[in-house]
Structure formats: structure tokens, C-alpha cells
Amino acid sequence: MSLIYVLNGPNLNLLGKRQPHIYGHETLADVEASCRRLASELGHELRFHQSNREYEIIDWIHEARENGAGIVINPAAFTHTSLAILDALNTFEGPVIEIHISNVHKRESFRHHSFVSHRADGVIAGLGTEGYQLGIRRVATMLKTPKND
Ligand code: DQA
């Protein structure tokens, strides 16, 4: 059994209330519950966090360096601004999947660039909150697969 971190950036605490036409009606607690179900089905442990503060996300990535096997991250607006989160992810050796609930490429041009994508092994965007499930599944697959496959 390995430990997967699911990390969420700013304003995602308002999921379900915030711009539901873009982000849907599910709350972050709903997303957490479905992530926990899936992780346990796949035989993995899960840490699920959200913060509006960049340093807390960096600290969780450092924690994952010590005890985590993979990271699924929706950095929210920090995606487009945070070299510090990219640097932190570059210190982590396991699989990293970046997810966005909305299709950032269909939106404003300032959402088209992602610092985190420079490190992510895969990026999921525009598949709604299902992206979290897909991200966890991909991390689980990568954890089973030797690095050179
Ligand atoms: C987001 C997309 C970002 O551009 C935005 O700042 C968010 C959420 C998404 O999940 O679609 O807060 O990461």
C-alpha cells in the first residue's frame, strides 16, 4: 500500500458554490469522499488537502517527498503563477498528475500557461471533477509500472 497525495490550491474550498457553470455543483468534500473510495479500492492510502496559501502546498509536497508515492495536484490559480510550486515538485521523484476541472485551454489566454506542467507526467483538463479519479488511477498505474516502460 502506498500513499497518494491529492493537493488543491486556492479557492477550491468554494467548489460547488463558486462559478458552478464552470466548476460544477460538487463540493470539495464530495470530491474528497470519492477520491478516498477509489484509493481504498486500488489499495492505496490518501492524503487530501486544500489551501489558499502557497507555502502550505509547498510544505505538503515536501512531506510527500518523505512519505508519499505519488501526487495528484490541482494547483488552481497557482498553476499559472507559481515557480515555487514547480521547484517543490521538481524535488519529488514519484508520479505527478496535474488536473484542472475546467478546460483551461478554452478559457482566457492567461490560463494557457502552466508552470506545473513542466514537471507533471500528465495533465487532465476539462473533464470536471472526474479528473481527480482519472488522476488517481493514472498514479496507481504508474506506481505499478517500472520506470522504463
Ligand atoms: C482550475 C483552473 C484555474 O485556471 C483556476 O484558477 C482555478 C481552477 C480548474 O480546476 O479548472 O482555480 O485549476
PDB file of N, CA and C and ligand atoms in Angstrom, residues 10 12 18 23 74-77 79-80 99-102 104 107 111, ligand 1:
ATOM      1  N   PRO A  10      -5.832  27.432  -4.268  1.00  0.00           N
ATOM      2  CA  PRO A  10      -6.736  28.461  -3.757  1.00  0.00           C
ATOM      3  C   PRO A  10      -8.119  28.452  -4.403  1.00  0.00           C
ATOM      4  N   LEU A  12     -10.493  26.497  -4.160  1.00  0.00           N
ATOM      5  CA  LEU A  12     -11.172  25.217  -4.382  1.00  0.00           C
ATOM      6  C   LEU A  12     -11.979  24.799  -3.154  1.00  0.00           C
ATOM      7  N   ARG A  18     -18.745  28.186  -6.078  1.00  0.00           N
ATOM      8  CA  ARG A  18     -18.005  29.123  -6.903  1.00  0.00           C
ATOM      9  C   ARG A  18     -18.247  28.826  -8.384  1.00  0.00           C
ATOM     10  N   TYR A  23     -17.307  25.189 -12.725  1.00  0.00           N
ATOM     11  CA  TYR A  23     -16.694  24.144 -11.897  1.00  0.00           C
ATOM     12  C   TYR A  23     -17.679  23.079 -11.397  1.00  0.00           C
ATOM     13  N   ASN A  74      -4.257  19.802  -8.197  1.00  0.00           N
ATOM     14  CA  ASN A  74      -4.960  20.878  -8.893  1.00  0.00           C
ATOM     15  C   ASN A  74      -4.471  22.177  -8.242  1.00  0.00           C
ATOM     16  N   PRO A  75      -3.465  22.807  -8.839  1.00  0.00           N
ATOM     17  CA  PRO A  75      -2.865  23.984  -8.192  1.00  0.00           C
ATOM     18  C   PRO A  75      -3.733  25.238  -8.309  1.00  0.00           C
ATOM     19  N   ALA A  76      -4.875  25.114  -9.017  1.00  0.00           N
ATOM     20  CA  ALA A  76      -5.793  26.247  -9.230  1.00  0.00           C
ATOM     21  C   ALA A  76      -5.000  27.434  -9.801  1.00  0.00           C
ATOM     22  N   ALA A  77      -5.222  28.641  -9.296  1.00  0.00           N
ATOM     23  CA  ALA A  77      -4.562  29.806  -9.913  1.00  0.00           C
ATOM     24  C   ALA A  77      -3.033  29.763  -9.774  1.00  0.00           C
ATOM     25  N   THR A  79      -1.243  27.434 -10.577  1.00  0.00           N
ATOM     26  CA  THR A  79      -0.778  26.807 -11.819  1.00  0.00           C
ATOM     27  C   THR A  79      -0.038  27.813 -12.692  1.00  0.00           C
ATOM     28  N   HIS A  80      -0.654  28.987 -12.787  1.00  0.00           N
ATOM     29  CA  HIS A  80      -0.230  29.975 -13.776  1.00  0.00           C
ATOM     30  C   HIS A  80       0.804  30.959 -13.229  1.00  0.00           C
ATOM     31  N   ILE A  99      -4.181  18.313 -12.554  1.00  0.00           N
ATOM     32  CA  ILE A  99      -5.554  18.295 -13.059  1.00  0.00           C
ATOM     33  C   ILE A  99      -6.213  19.663 -12.937  1.00  0.00           C
ATOM     34  N   HIS A 100      -7.115  19.908 -13.868  1.00  0.00           N
ATOM     35  CA  HIS A 100      -7.975  21.095 -13.857  1.00  0.00           C
ATOM     36  C   HIS A 100      -9.390  20.636 -14.151  1.00  0.00           C
ATOM     37  N   ILE A 101     -10.306  21.124 -13.359  1.00  0.00           N
ATOM     38  CA  ILE A 101     -11.712  20.748 -13.544  1.00  0.00           C
ATOM     39  C   ILE A 101     -12.212  21.296 -14.885  1.00  0.00           C
ATOM     40  N   SER A 102     -11.868  22.545 -15.148  1.00  0.00           N
ATOM     41  CA  SER A 102     -12.300  23.185 -16.395  1.00  0.00           C
ATOM     42  C   SER A 102     -11.242  22.966 -17.478  1.00  0.00           C
ATOM     43  N   VAL A 104      -8.854  24.595 -19.270  1.00  0.00           N
ATOM     44  CA  VAL A 104      -8.145  25.883 -19.197  1.00  0.00           C
ATOM     45  C   VAL A 104      -7.778  26.413 -20.591  1.00  0.00           C
ATOM     46  N   ARG A 107     -10.303  28.711 -22.162  1.00  0.00           N
ATOM     47  CA  ARG A 107     -10.591  29.912 -21.369  1.00  0.00           C
ATOM     48  C   ARG A 107      -9.583  31.026 -21.683  1.00  0.00           C
ATOM     49  N   ARG A 111      -4.672  31.581 -18.695  1.00  0.00           N
ATOM     50  CA  ARG A 111      -4.768  30.232 -18.092  1.00  0.00           C
ATOM     51  C   ARG A 111      -4.091  29.176 -18.963  1.00  0.00           C
TER      52      ARG A 111
HETATM   53  C1  DQA B   1      -8.625  25.419 -12.232  1.00  0.00           C
HETATM   54  C2  DQA B   1      -8.330  26.355 -13.414  1.00  0.00           C
HETATM   55  C3  DQA B   1      -7.512  27.553 -12.970  1.00  0.00           C
HETATM   56  O1  DQA B   1      -7.239  28.405 -14.070  1.00  0.00           O
HETATM   57  C4  DQA B   1      -8.291  28.338 -11.943  1.00  0.00           C
HETATM   58  O2  DQA B   1      -7.509  29.422 -11.457  1.00  0.00           O
HETATM   59  C5  DQA B   1      -8.803  27.506 -10.824  1.00  0.00           C
HETATM   60  C6  DQA B   1      -9.279  26.142 -11.074  1.00  0.00           C
HETATM   61  C7  DQA B   1      -9.554  24.248 -12.624  1.00  0.00           C
HETATM   62  O3  DQA B   1      -9.654  23.314 -11.833  1.00  0.00           O
HETATM   63  O4  DQA B   1     -10.200  24.294 -13.669  1.00  0.00           O
HETATM   64  O5  DQA B   1      -8.938  27.982  -9.692  1.00  0.00           O
HETATM   65  O6  DQA B   1      -7.386  24.843 -11.796  1.00  0.00           O
END
